[in-house]
N, CA, C and O atoms as a GROMACS GRO file, in nm:
protein
  420
    1LEU      N    1   0.085  -0.118   0.000
    1LEU     CA    2   0.000   0.000   0.000
    1LEU      C    3   0.089   0.123   0.000
    1LEU      O    4   0.175   0.139   0.087
    2SER      N    5   0.068   0.207  -0.095
    2SER     CA    6   0.150   0.326  -0.108
    2SER      C    7   0.064   0.449  -0.089
    2SER      O    8  -0.041   0.462  -0.153
    3LEU      N    9   0.107   0.539  -0.003
    3LEU     CA   10   0.035   0.663   0.020
    3LEU      C   11   0.128   0.781  -0.004
    3LEU      O   12   0.247   0.777   0.029
    4SER      N   13   0.075   0.883  -0.061
    4SER     CA   14   0.154   1.003  -0.084
    4SER      C   15   0.116   1.105   0.023
    4SER      O   16   0.003   1.152   0.029
    5LEU      N   17   0.212   1.138   0.107
    5LEU     CA   18   0.188   1.236   0.213
    5LEU      C   19   0.288   1.351   0.199
    5LEU      O   20   0.408   1.329   0.180
    6SER      N   21   0.237   1.472   0.208
    6SER     CA   22   0.329   1.584   0.220
    6SER      C   23   0.341   1.612   0.369
    6SER      O   24   0.278   1.704   0.422
    7LEU      N   25   0.420   1.534   0.433
    7LEU     CA   26   0.430   1.533   0.579
    7LEU      C   27   0.572   1.569   0.618
    7LEU      O   28   0.668   1.509   0.571
    8SER      N   29   0.584   1.666   0.704
    8SER     CA   30   0.716   1.706   0.750
    8SER      C   31   0.764   1.621   0.866
    8SER      O   32   0.883   1.595   0.880
    9ASN      N   33   0.672   1.577   0.951
    9ASN     CA   34   0.712   1.509   1.074
    9ASN      C   35   0.622   1.392   1.107
    9ASN      O   36   0.500   1.405   1.109
   10CYS      N   37   0.682   1.279   1.132
   10CYS     CA   38   0.612   1.166   1.193
   10CYS      C   39   0.694   1.136   1.318
   10CYS      O   40   0.801   1.077   1.309
   11ILE      N   41   0.646   1.177   1.431
   11ILE     CA   42   0.722   1.175   1.554
   11ILE      C   43   0.685   1.052   1.638
   11ILE      O   44   0.569   1.030   1.671
   12TYR      N   45   0.786   0.974   1.670
   12TYR     CA   46   0.769   0.855   1.753
   12TYR      C   47   0.803   0.896   1.896
   12TYR      O   48   0.919   0.892   1.936
   13GLN      N   49   0.701   0.936   1.973
   13GLN     CA   50   0.723   0.991   2.105
   13GLN      C   51   0.687   0.892   2.215
   13GLN      O   52   0.601   0.921   2.299
   14VAL      N   53   0.749   0.777   2.215
   14VAL     CA   54   0.713   0.676   2.313
   14VAL      C   55   0.774   0.701   2.450
   14VAL      O   56   0.735   0.638   2.548
   15TYR      N   57   0.869   0.790   2.458
   15TYR     CA   58   0.931   0.820   2.588
   15TYR      C   59   0.891   0.956   2.642
   15TYR      O   60   0.959   1.010   2.729
   16GLU      N   61   0.781   1.013   2.592
   16GLU     CA   62   0.741   1.147   2.632
   16GLU      C   63   0.709   1.159   2.781
   16GLU      O   64   0.715   1.268   2.837
   17ARG      N   65   0.676   1.048   2.846
   17ARG     CA   66   0.644   1.052   2.989
   17ARG      C   67   0.767   1.032   3.076
   17ARG      O   68   0.757   1.038   3.199
   18CYS      N   69   0.881   1.008   3.016
   18CYS     CA   70   1.005   0.988   3.090
   18CYS      C   71   1.083   1.120   3.089
   18CYS      O   72   1.168   1.142   3.002
   19VAL      N   73   1.054   1.205   3.183
   19VAL     CA   74   1.113   1.339   3.188
   19VAL      C   75   1.180   1.358   3.322
   19VAL      O   76   1.122   1.326   3.426
   20PHE      N   77   1.302   1.410   3.321
   20PHE     CA   78   1.374   1.435   3.445
   20PHE      C   79   1.302   1.542   3.527
   20PHE      O   80   1.242   1.633   3.470
   21PRO      N   81   1.307   1.531   3.661
   21PRO     CA   82   1.244   1.633   3.747
   21PRO      C   83   1.296   1.772   3.711
   21PRO      O   84   1.415   1.792   3.686
   22GLY      N   85   1.205   1.866   3.710
   22GLY     CA   86   1.242   2.003   3.679
   22GLY      C   87   1.243   2.033   3.530
   22GLY      O   88   1.270   2.146   3.489
   23HIS      N   89   1.215   1.934   3.448
   23HIS     CA   90   1.212   1.952   3.303
   23HIS      C   91   1.072   1.924   3.251
   23HIS      O   92   0.990   1.864   3.321
   24GLU      N   93   1.045   1.966   3.130
   24GLU     CA   94   0.914   1.948   3.069
   24GLU      C   95   0.931   1.892   2.929
   24GLU      O   96   1.020   1.934   2.855
   25HIS      N   97   0.845   1.797   2.893
   25HIS     CA   98   0.847   1.744   2.757
   25HIS      C   99   0.774   1.844   2.667
   25HIS      O  100   0.664   1.888   2.700
   26VAL      N  101   0.835   1.880   2.555
   26VAL     CA  102   0.774   1.972   2.459
   26VAL      C  103   0.739   1.894   2.334
   26VAL      O  104   0.827   1.840   2.267
   27ARG      N  105   0.612   1.888   2.303
   27ARG     CA  106   0.567   1.817   2.183
   27ARG      C  107   0.588   1.904   2.060
   27ARG      O  108   0.548   2.020   2.058
   28ILE      N  109   0.650   1.847   1.958
   28ILE     CA  110   0.675   1.921   1.835
   28ILE      C  111   0.543   1.969   1.774
   28ILE      O  112   0.536   2.080   1.720
   29ALA      N  113   0.439   1.888   1.782
   29ALA     CA  114   0.309   1.925   1.725
   29ALA      C  115   0.250   2.051   1.789
   29ALA      O  116   0.165   2.116   1.728
   30ASN      N  117   0.294   2.086   1.911
   30ASN     CA  118   0.246   2.206   1.979
   30ASN      C  119   0.322   2.332   1.939
   30ASN      O  120   0.283   2.442   1.977
   31SER      N  121   0.428   2.317   1.862
   31SER     CA  122   0.505   2.432   1.815
   31SER      C  123   0.425   2.506   1.707
   31SER      O  124   0.344   2.445   1.637
   32PRO      N  125   0.447   2.635   1.695
   32PRO     CA  126   0.371   2.713   1.595
   32PRO      C  127   0.382   2.653   1.454
   32PRO      O  128   0.491   2.625   1.405
   33GLY      N  129   0.267   2.634   1.392
   33GLY     CA  130   0.262   2.585   1.254
   33GLY      C  131   0.290   2.437   1.234
   33GLY      O  132   0.297   2.392   1.120
   34MET      N  133   0.307   2.361   1.342
   34MET     CA  134   0.346   2.221   1.328
   34MET      C  135   0.230   2.122   1.337
   34MET      O  136   0.243   2.011   1.286
   35TRP      N  137   0.118   2.158   1.400
   35TRP     CA  138   0.008   2.064   1.417
   35TRP      C  139  -0.037   2.008   1.283
   35TRP      O  140  -0.055   1.887   1.270
   36ASP      N  141  -0.056   2.092   1.184
   36ASP     CA  142  -0.107   2.048   1.054
   36ASP      C  143  -0.009   1.959   0.979
   36ASP      O  144  -0.047   1.896   0.880
   37ARG      N  145   0.116   1.951   1.023
   37ARG     CA  146   0.218   1.876   0.951
   37ARG      C  147   0.275   1.759   1.030
   37ARG      O  148   0.373   1.697   0.988
   38THR      N  149   0.215   1.727   1.145
   38THR     CA  150   0.278   1.630   1.235
   38THR      C  151   0.181   1.520   1.277
   38THR      O  152   0.067   1.547   1.315
   39VAL      N  153   0.228   1.395   1.269
   39VAL     CA  154   0.158   1.282   1.328
   39VAL      C  155   0.247   1.234   1.443
   39VAL      O  156   0.365   1.204   1.422
   40THR      N  157   0.191   1.227   1.563
   40THR     CA  158   0.264   1.182   1.680
   40THR      C  159   0.222   1.038   1.711
   40THR      O  160   0.103   1.010   1.722
   41ILE      N  161   0.319   0.949   1.727
   41ILE     CA  162   0.295   0.809   1.754
   41ILE      C  163   0.328   0.780   1.900
   41ILE      O  164   0.435   0.818   1.948
   42GLY      N  165   0.238   0.713   1.971
   42GLY     CA  166   0.261   0.678   2.110
   42GLY      C  167   0.254   0.527   2.130
   42GLY      O  168   0.205   0.454   2.043
   43SER      N  169   0.305   0.479   2.245
   43SER     CA  170   0.310   0.336   2.273
   43SER      C  171   0.277   0.310   2.419
   43SER      O  172   0.339   0.367   2.509
   44ALA      N  173   0.180   0.221   2.442
   44ALA     CA  174   0.145   0.184   2.580
   44ALA      C  175   0.259   0.107   2.644
   44ALA      O  176   0.285   0.124   2.764
   45GLY      N  177   0.326   0.025   2.568
   45GLY     CA  178   0.437  -0.054   2.623
   45GLY      C  179   0.544   0.032   2.688
   45GLY      O  180   0.595  -0.001   2.795
   46LYS      N  181   0.578   0.143   2.622
   46LYS     CA  182   0.681   0.233   2.677
   46LYS      C  183   0.621   0.329   2.779
   46LYS      O  184   0.679   0.349   2.886
   47SER      N  185   0.506   0.388   2.749
   47SER     CA  186   0.448   0.490   2.835
   47SER      C  187   0.408   0.439   2.972
   47SER      O  188   0.419   0.512   3.071
   48PHE      N  189   0.361   0.314   2.978
   48PHE     CA  190   0.310   0.262   3.103
   48PHE      C  191   0.388   0.140   3.152
   48PHE      O  192   0.337   0.062   3.233
   49SER      N  193   0.510   0.123   3.104
   49SER     CA  194   0.596   0.012   3.145
   49SER      C  195   0.526  -0.122   3.130
   49SER      O  196   0.525  -0.204   3.222
   50MET      N  197   0.467  -0.144   3.014
   50MET     CA  198   0.391  -0.264   2.986
   50MET      C  199   0.456  -0.339   2.870
   50MET      O  200   0.394  -0.360   2.765
   51THR      N  201   0.580  -0.378   2.890
   51THR     CA  202   0.653  -0.446   2.785
   51THR      C  203   0.573  -0.566   2.733
   51THR      O  204   0.522  -0.646   2.811
   52GLY      N  205   0.564  -0.577   2.603
   52GLY     CA  206   0.490  -0.686   2.542
   52GLY      C  207   0.350  -0.650   2.502
   52GLY      O  208   0.290  -0.719   2.420
   53TYR      N  209   0.295  -0.544   2.560
   53TYR     CA  210   0.162  -0.498   2.520
   53TYR      C  211   0.179  -0.415   2.394
   53TYR      O  212   0.225  -0.301   2.399
   54LYS      N  213   0.142  -0.471   2.284
   54LYS     CA  214   0.162  -0.406   2.155
   54LYS      C  215   0.040  -0.323   2.119
   54LYS      O  216  -0.041  -0.361   2.034
   55LEU      N  217   0.028  -0.210   2.184
   55LEU     CA  218  -0.083  -0.120   2.157
   55LEU      C  219  -0.028   0.022   2.153
   55LEU      O  220   0.046   0.064   2.242
   56GLY      N  221  -0.066   0.094   2.051
   56GLY     CA  222  -0.018   0.230   2.037
   56GLY      C  223  -0.128   0.319   1.980
   56GLY      O  224  -0.241   0.276   1.962
   57TRP      N  225  -0.092   0.443   1.953
   57TRP     CA  226  -0.188   0.538   1.901
   57TRP      C  227  -0.117   0.641   1.814
   57TRP      O  228   0.005   0.657   1.820
   58ALA      N  229  -0.196   0.707   1.736
   58ALA     CA  230  -0.147   0.817   1.651
   58ALA      C  231  -0.237   0.936   1.674
   58ALA      O  232  -0.359   0.923   1.678
   59VAL      N  233  -0.177   1.053   1.688
   59VAL     CA  234  -0.251   1.176   1.712
   59VAL      C  235  -0.206   1.277   1.609
   59VAL      O  236  -0.086   1.294   1.585
   60GLY      N  237  -0.302   1.345   1.549
   60GLY     CA  238  -0.269   1.447   1.450
   60GLY      C  239  -0.394   1.500   1.385
   60GLY      O  240  -0.505   1.466   1.424
   61PRO      N  241  -0.375   1.585   1.284
   61PRO     CA  242  -0.491   1.642   1.215
   61PRO      C  243  -0.565   1.534   1.137
   61PRO      O  244  -0.505   1.437   1.091
   62GLU      N  245  -0.697   1.551   1.123
   62GLU     CA  246  -0.782   1.450   1.060
   62GLU      C  247  -0.732   1.411   0.921
   62GLU      O  248  -0.735   1.293   0.885
   63GLU      N  249  -0.685   1.506   0.843
   63GLU     CA  250  -0.637   1.478   0.707
   63GLU      C  251  -0.524   1.376   0.706
   63GLU      O  252  -0.520   1.287   0.621
   64LEU      N  253  -0.432   1.388   0.801
   64LEU     CA  254  -0.320   1.293   0.808
   64LEU      C  255  -0.359   1.163   0.876
   64LEU      O  256  -0.316   1.056   0.833
   65ILE      N  257  -0.440   1.171   0.981
   65ILE     CA  258  -0.482   1.051   1.054
   65ILE      C  259  -0.562   0.959   0.962
   65ILE      O  260  -0.550   0.837   0.973
   66SER      N  261  -0.643   1.013   0.873
   66SER     CA  262  -0.720   0.928   0.781
   66SER      C  263  -0.626   0.845   0.693
   66SER      O  264  -0.659   0.732   0.658
   67LYS      N  265  -0.511   0.900   0.657
   67LYS     CA  266  -0.413   0.824   0.578
   67LYS      C  267  -0.343   0.719   0.664
   67LYS      O  268  -0.313   0.610   0.616
   68VAL      N  269  -0.317   0.753   0.789
   68VAL     CA  270  -0.260   0.655   0.883
   68VAL      C  271  -0.356   0.538   0.902
   68VAL      O  272  -0.314   0.423   0.908
   69GLN      N  273  -0.485   0.568   0.912
   69GLN     CA  274  -0.586   0.464   0.929
   69GLN      C  275  -0.589   0.369   0.810
   69GLN      O  276  -0.610   0.248   0.827
   70ALA      N  277  -0.568   0.421   0.690
   70ALA     CA  278  -0.567   0.336   0.571
   70ALA      C  279  -0.453   0.234   0.578
   70ALA      O  280  -0.471   0.118   0.541
   71VAL      N  281  -0.336   0.278   0.624
   71VAL     CA  282  -0.222   0.187   0.639
   71VAL      C  283  -0.249   0.092   0.755
   71VAL      O  284  -0.220  -0.028   0.746
   72HIS      N  285  -0.303   0.144   0.864
   72HIS     CA  286  -0.328   0.066   0.985
   72HIS      C  287  -0.416  -0.055   0.958
   72HIS      O  288  -0.387  -0.165   1.004
   73GLN      N  289  -0.524  -0.036   0.884
   73GLN     CA  290  -0.615  -0.149   0.864
   73GLN      C  291  -0.554  -0.260   0.780
   73GLN      O  292  -0.602  -0.373   0.784
   74ALA      N  293  -0.449  -0.229   0.706
   74ALA     CA  294  -0.381  -0.333   0.629
   74ALA      C  295  -0.265  -0.395   0.708
   74ALA      O  296  -0.212  -0.498   0.668
   75ALA      N  297  -0.226  -0.334   0.820
   75ALA     CA  298  -0.109  -0.381   0.892
   75ALA      C  299  -0.139  -0.447   1.026
   75ALA      O  300  -0.054  -0.520   1.078
   76VAL      N  301  -0.256  -0.423   1.084
   76VAL     CA  302  -0.288  -0.474   1.217
   76VAL      C  303  -0.393  -0.582   1.205
   76VAL      O  304  -0.492  -0.567   1.134
   77TYR      N  305  -0.371  -0.692   1.276
   77TYR     CA  306  -0.464  -0.803   1.271
   77TYR      C  307  -0.543  -0.820   1.399
   77TYR      O  308  -0.661  -0.855   1.394
   78LEU      N  309  -0.481  -0.796   1.516
   78LEU     CA  310  -0.551  -0.824   1.640
   78LEU      C  311  -0.484  -0.751   1.757
   78LEU      O  312  -0.362  -0.753   1.771
   79THR      N  313  -0.566  -0.688   1.839
   79THR     CA  314  -0.521  -0.638   1.968
   79THR      C  315  -0.620  -0.695   2.068
   79THR      O  316  -0.737  -0.658   2.067
   80PRO      N  317  -0.574  -0.785   2.156
   80PRO     CA  318  -0.665  -0.850   2.251
   80PRO      C  319  -0.743  -0.748   2.336
   80PRO      O  320  -0.690  -0.643   2.372
   81THR      N  321  -0.866  -0.780   2.365
   81THR     CA  322  -0.953  -0.693   2.443
   81THR      C  323  -0.890  -0.658   2.578
   81THR      O  324  -0.900  -0.544   2.622
   82ILE      N  325  -0.827  -0.754   2.644
   82ILE     CA  326  -0.766  -0.727   2.775
   82ILE      C  327  -0.658  -0.621   2.765
   82ILE      O  328  -0.644  -0.538   2.855
   83VAL      N  329  -0.582  -0.621   2.655
   83VAL     CA  330  -0.478  -0.519   2.636
   83VAL      C  331  -0.543  -0.382   2.621
   83VAL      O  332  -0.497  -0.284   2.680
   84GLN      N  333  -0.649  -0.374   2.543
   84GLN     CA  334  -0.719  -0.246   2.524
   84GLN      C  335  -0.774  -0.196   2.656
   84GLN      O  336  -0.763  -0.076   2.685
   85ASP      N  337  -0.833  -0.284   2.737
   85ASP     CA  338  -0.889  -0.246   2.866
   85ASP      C  339  -0.781  -0.196   2.962
   85ASP      O  340  -0.799  -0.093   3.027
   86VAL      N  341  -0.671  -0.267   2.972
   86VAL     CA  342  -0.563  -0.228   3.063
   86VAL      C  343  -0.504  -0.093   3.023
   86VAL      O  344  -0.479  -0.008   3.109
   87VAL      N  345  -0.483  -0.073   2.895
   87VAL     CA  346  -0.427   0.055   2.850
   87VAL      C  347  -0.525   0.169   2.876
   87VAL      O  348  -0.484   0.277   2.917
   88ALA      N  349  -0.653   0.147   2.852
   88ALA     CA  350  -0.754   0.250   2.882
   88ALA      C  351  -0.751   0.289   3.029
   88ALA      O  352  -0.759   0.407   3.062
   89ARG      N  353  -0.739   0.189   3.116
   89ARG     CA  354  -0.732   0.217   3.260
   89ARG      C  355  -0.604   0.293   3.296
   89ARG      O  356  -0.608   0.381   3.382
   90CYS      N  357  -0.493   0.262   3.233
   90CYS     CA  358  -0.368   0.334   3.258
   90CYS      C  359  -0.381   0.481   3.218
   90CYS      O  360  -0.336   0.570   3.290
   91ILE      N  361  -0.440   0.506   3.104
   91ILE     CA  362  -0.458   0.643   3.057
   91ILE      C  363  -0.551   0.719   3.152
   91ILE      O  364  -0.524   0.834   3.186
   92GLU      N  365  -0.661   0.656   3.195
   92GLU     CA  366  -0.753   0.720   3.290
   92GLU      C  367  -0.683   0.751   3.421
   92GLU      O  368  -0.703   0.858   3.478
   93ARG      N  369  -0.601   0.658   3.470
   93ARG     CA  370  -0.528   0.678   3.596
   93ARG      C  371  -0.430   0.794   3.582
   93ARG      O  372  -0.419   0.879   3.671
   94GLU      N  373  -0.358   0.796   3.470
   94GLU     CA  374  -0.262   0.904   3.448
   94GLU      C  375  -0.333   1.039   3.446
   94GLU      O  376  -0.283   1.137   3.503
   95ASN      N  377  -0.448   1.046   3.382
   95ASN     CA  378  -0.524   1.171   3.378
   95ASN      C  379  -0.567   1.214   3.517
   95ASN      O  380  -0.562   1.332   3.549
   96ARG      N  381  -0.611   1.119   3.600
   96ARG     CA  382  -0.650   1.153   3.739
   96ARG      C  383  -0.529   1.202   3.817
   96ARG      O  384  -0.540   1.299   3.892
   97LEU      N  385  -0.414   1.138   3.801
   97LEU     CA  386  -0.294   1.179   3.872
   97LEU      C  387  -0.248   1.318   3.830
   97LEU      O  388  -0.202   1.396   3.913
   98ARG      N  389  -0.261   1.350   3.704
   98ARG     CA  390  -0.224   1.483   3.655
   98ARG      C  391  -0.310   1.591   3.717
   98ARG      O  392  -0.262   1.702   3.741
   99LEU      N  393  -0.436   1.561   3.744
   99LEU     CA  394  -0.524   1.658   3.808
   99LEU      C  395  -0.485   1.685   3.952
   99LEU      O  396  -0.516   1.791   4.007
  100CYS      N  397  -0.415   1.589   4.014
  100CYS     CA  398  -0.375   1.603   4.155
  100CYS      C  399  -0.239   1.671   4.171
  100CYS      O  400  -0.202   1.708   4.282
  101VAL      N  401  -0.164   1.687   4.063
  101VAL     CA  402  -0.029   1.743   4.071
  101VAL      C  403  -0.035   1.894   4.067
  101VAL      O  404  -0.100   1.952   3.980
  102ASP      N  405   0.033   1.958   4.162
  102ASP     CA  406   0.041   2.104   4.164
  102ASP      C  407   0.149   2.147   4.066
  102ASP      O  408   0.267   2.128   4.093
  103THR      N  409   0.110   2.206   3.954
  103THR     CA  410   0.208   2.245   3.852
  103THR      C  411   0.259   2.387   3.873
  103THR      O  412   0.339   2.435   3.793
  104THR      N  413   0.215   2.455   3.980
  104THR     CA  414   0.261   2.592   4.004
  104THR      C  415   0.392   2.598   4.080
  104THR      O  416   0.452   2.704   4.091
  105ALA      N  417   0.436   2.483   4.135
  105ALA     CA  418   0.561   2.481   4.214
  105ALA      C  419   0.682   2.492   4.126
  105ALA      O  420   0.795   2.492   4.175
   0.00000   0.00000   0.00000
């Protein structure tokens, strides 16, 4: 399957949650003018220390994500339901923890 993309960046950000204290992860897609040109790829295995759980995601503008979806449906065969459930719970937990962190310090 061949797709033609005028894409400047496909960022594999699987270590975005591994940041030294006192530092902040800066997403390239959040830089001025970059959202429309960037697809960010994430991984549950790396983000939540779940080695072997082969589940990831892609975030970006709809125009680019629709092309990623076309490739995805030809490349992925199965993601077990238990893996999807565990990753969803990890993301929900992380979101709750972020709400409890005082970012003004």
